[in-house]
Amino acid sequence: MKKASVFDRLMEWFFRSRRDLPWRRDRSLYSVLVSEMMLQQTQVSRVVEYYGRFFKRFPTLETLAEASLNEVYQLWGGLGYYRRARLLHEAAKSLVKDIPRGEAWEKLPGIGKYTAAAVRAFVFNEPVAVLDANVKRVLARFRGVLSSHEKRLSELMQLLVCYGVKRGYEPRDVNEAFMELGALVCSKKRECMICPLHLACCTFLGGEERYLVVEKKNYLRVEERCAAFLRPDGKVWLVPSERWREGLWDLPLLRQRRGEALGGFALSYGVTNHRVMRHVEVFLVEDEKPDQEGRWEDVTGCSLALGSPAKKSLEMLCEFVAMLKNLPR
DNA sequence: AACTCGGGGCA
DNA sequence: TGCCCAGAGTT
């Protein structure tokens, strides 16, 4: 019998401490696909909120493939990076016709190097390295490799997966163990004292954070002006999102002024590397339609797919209107 | 390898 | 306001 190694300690820790996440109960192609697409650049806690709802509406790959894109966008509303919703829908339509093998997974829409590896390891249990931001951070600290050396880290993870398989572990478990360690123990703030790897860890033994390379991002400030055309019955004019957020609905950009100008308000939101200041001008109009194609929607109970800026704008519009009513005129 | 894609939450 | 997060696609 082999002596318990540091590696075994990691795996014991993993089997004892891993989180019970919805998409881990059933590692089917569909559940892994949906969860991985949602998890791209998105935190686990946020995905948990959306995953169940999405699964309830589209329980199988086929139901998703047959759905309309607008329905998919609606369930995605608020999750961000809406292109993922379209790409997931396209991937589903492709997958009901043909399931790829091996590296061909990367050719599917929305599925890159990471997600392809995740599907291969988690669904098909292939011995491939799944290298996400968590695993990169863990390996960089553990083996003393700069986190920017992606190729080196990728090779290292591949070795670890093979080593794990030789010791009798499954590829999906080895990959998930490193990922989970990065999420629960070796996160930005590391907790070395509870880490199953710490006795062999370059960073713990060295005592300093030396291997994480952080690149500085530049944040651009942007301004945008929108118009809220409000009817006396509380409906507001919404249009298909312009420029960005394809498939969602929003207030129109300010190009025309009509009716009675009631003033306005401003809000700010961040997106990727931008900080946007949105000014909303409110106009009280009768039934006449603005020039642009759109729909009258209730300010409070809008049934269209909205992004966060649109939701926030409508919320503030409600408050704005309420405030006006309390003013003597 | 670097850049953009335009998200959302959090401290 | 800056930063993080189970990245992908393009040049």
Short mmCIF file of N, CA and C in Angstrom, two decimals, chain A residues 2 5 7-8 10-11 127 156-175 178:
data_model
loop_
_atom_site.label_atom_id
_atom_site.label_comp_id
_atom_site.label_asym_id
_atom_site.label_seq_id
_atom_site.Cartn_x
_atom_site.Cartn_y
_atom_site.Cartn_z
N LYS A 2 0.45 2.20 -0.86
CA LYS A 2 1.26 3.42 -0.97
C LYS A 2 1.04 4.33 0.23
N SER A 5 0.24 10.60 0.15
CA SER A 5 1.05 11.74 -0.28
C SER A 5 0.28 13.04 -0.07
N PHE A 7 -0.71 14.73 -2.42
CA PHE A 7 -1.78 14.60 -3.41
C PHE A 7 -3.01 13.92 -2.81
N ASP A 8 -2.76 12.84 -2.08
CA ASP A 8 -3.88 12.14 -1.45
C ASP A 8 -4.58 13.03 -0.43
N LEU A 10 -4.94 16.21 -0.65
CA LEU A 10 -5.81 17.10 -1.40
C LEU A 10 -7.12 16.40 -1.74
N MET A 11 -7.00 15.17 -2.24
CA MET A 11 -8.20 14.46 -2.67
C MET A 11 -9.11 14.12 -1.48
N PRO A 127 -8.85 12.35 -19.40
CA PRO A 127 -7.73 12.88 -18.60
C PRO A 127 -7.11 14.13 -19.22
N LEU A 156 1.81 21.63 -16.37
CA LEU A 156 1.87 21.15 -15.00
C LEU A 156 0.57 20.47 -14.59
N MET A 157 -0.55 21.10 -14.95
CA MET A 157 -1.85 20.52 -14.60
C MET A 157 -2.06 19.19 -15.31
N GLN A 158 -1.61 19.12 -16.57
CA GLN A 158 -1.75 17.87 -17.31
C GLN A 158 -0.98 16.75 -16.60
N LEU A 159 0.22 17.06 -16.13
CA LEU A 159 1.00 16.06 -15.38
C LEU A 159 0.26 15.62 -14.13
N LEU A 160 -0.32 16.60 -13.43
CA LEU A 160 -1.02 16.27 -12.19
C LEU A 160 -2.23 15.38 -12.44
N VAL A 161 -2.93 15.64 -13.55
CA VAL A 161 -4.08 14.80 -13.88
C VAL A 161 -3.62 13.37 -14.16
N CYS A 162 -2.56 13.23 -14.94
CA CYS A 162 -2.03 11.89 -15.24
C CYS A 162 -1.54 11.18 -13.98
N TYR A 163 -0.88 11.95 -13.15
CA TYR A 163 -0.40 11.39 -11.89
C TYR A 163 -1.58 10.91 -11.04
N GLY A 164 -2.62 11.72 -10.99
CA GLY A 164 -3.80 11.35 -10.22
C GLY A 164 -4.45 10.09 -10.75
N VAL A 165 -4.51 9.97 -12.06
CA VAL A 165 -5.11 8.78 -12.66
C VAL A 165 -4.30 7.54 -12.29
N LYS A 166 -2.96 7.68 -12.30
CA LYS A 166 -2.11 6.55 -11.90
C LYS A 166 -2.36 6.13 -10.46
N ARG A 167 -2.70 7.09 -9.65
CA ARG A 167 -2.96 6.77 -8.25
C ARG A 167 -4.40 6.34 -8.02
N GLY A 168 -5.16 6.20 -9.10
CA GLY A 168 -6.50 5.65 -8.97
C GLY A 168 -7.62 6.66 -8.87
N TYR A 169 -7.31 7.93 -9.08
CA TYR A 169 -8.38 8.93 -9.04
C TYR A 169 -8.94 9.17 -10.42
N GLU A 170 -10.13 9.74 -10.46
CA GLU A 170 -10.75 10.03 -11.74
C GLU A 170 -10.36 11.43 -12.21
N PRO A 171 -10.16 11.59 -13.51
CA PRO A 171 -9.79 12.90 -14.07
C PRO A 171 -10.72 14.00 -13.62
N ARG A 172 -12.03 13.73 -13.61
CA ARG A 172 -12.96 14.80 -13.24
C ARG A 172 -12.74 15.23 -11.80
N ASP A 173 -12.42 14.26 -10.93
CA ASP A 173 -12.21 14.61 -9.52
C ASP A 173 -10.91 15.36 -9.29
N VAL A 174 -9.86 14.98 -10.00
CA VAL A 174 -8.58 15.67 -9.84
C VAL A 174 -8.73 17.13 -10.26
N ASN A 175 -9.33 17.35 -11.42
CA ASN A 175 -9.53 18.72 -11.89
C ASN A 175 -10.39 19.52 -10.94
N PHE A 178 -8.58 20.67 -7.59
CA PHE A 178 -7.75 21.88 -7.66
C PHE A 178 -8.61 23.12 -7.80
#
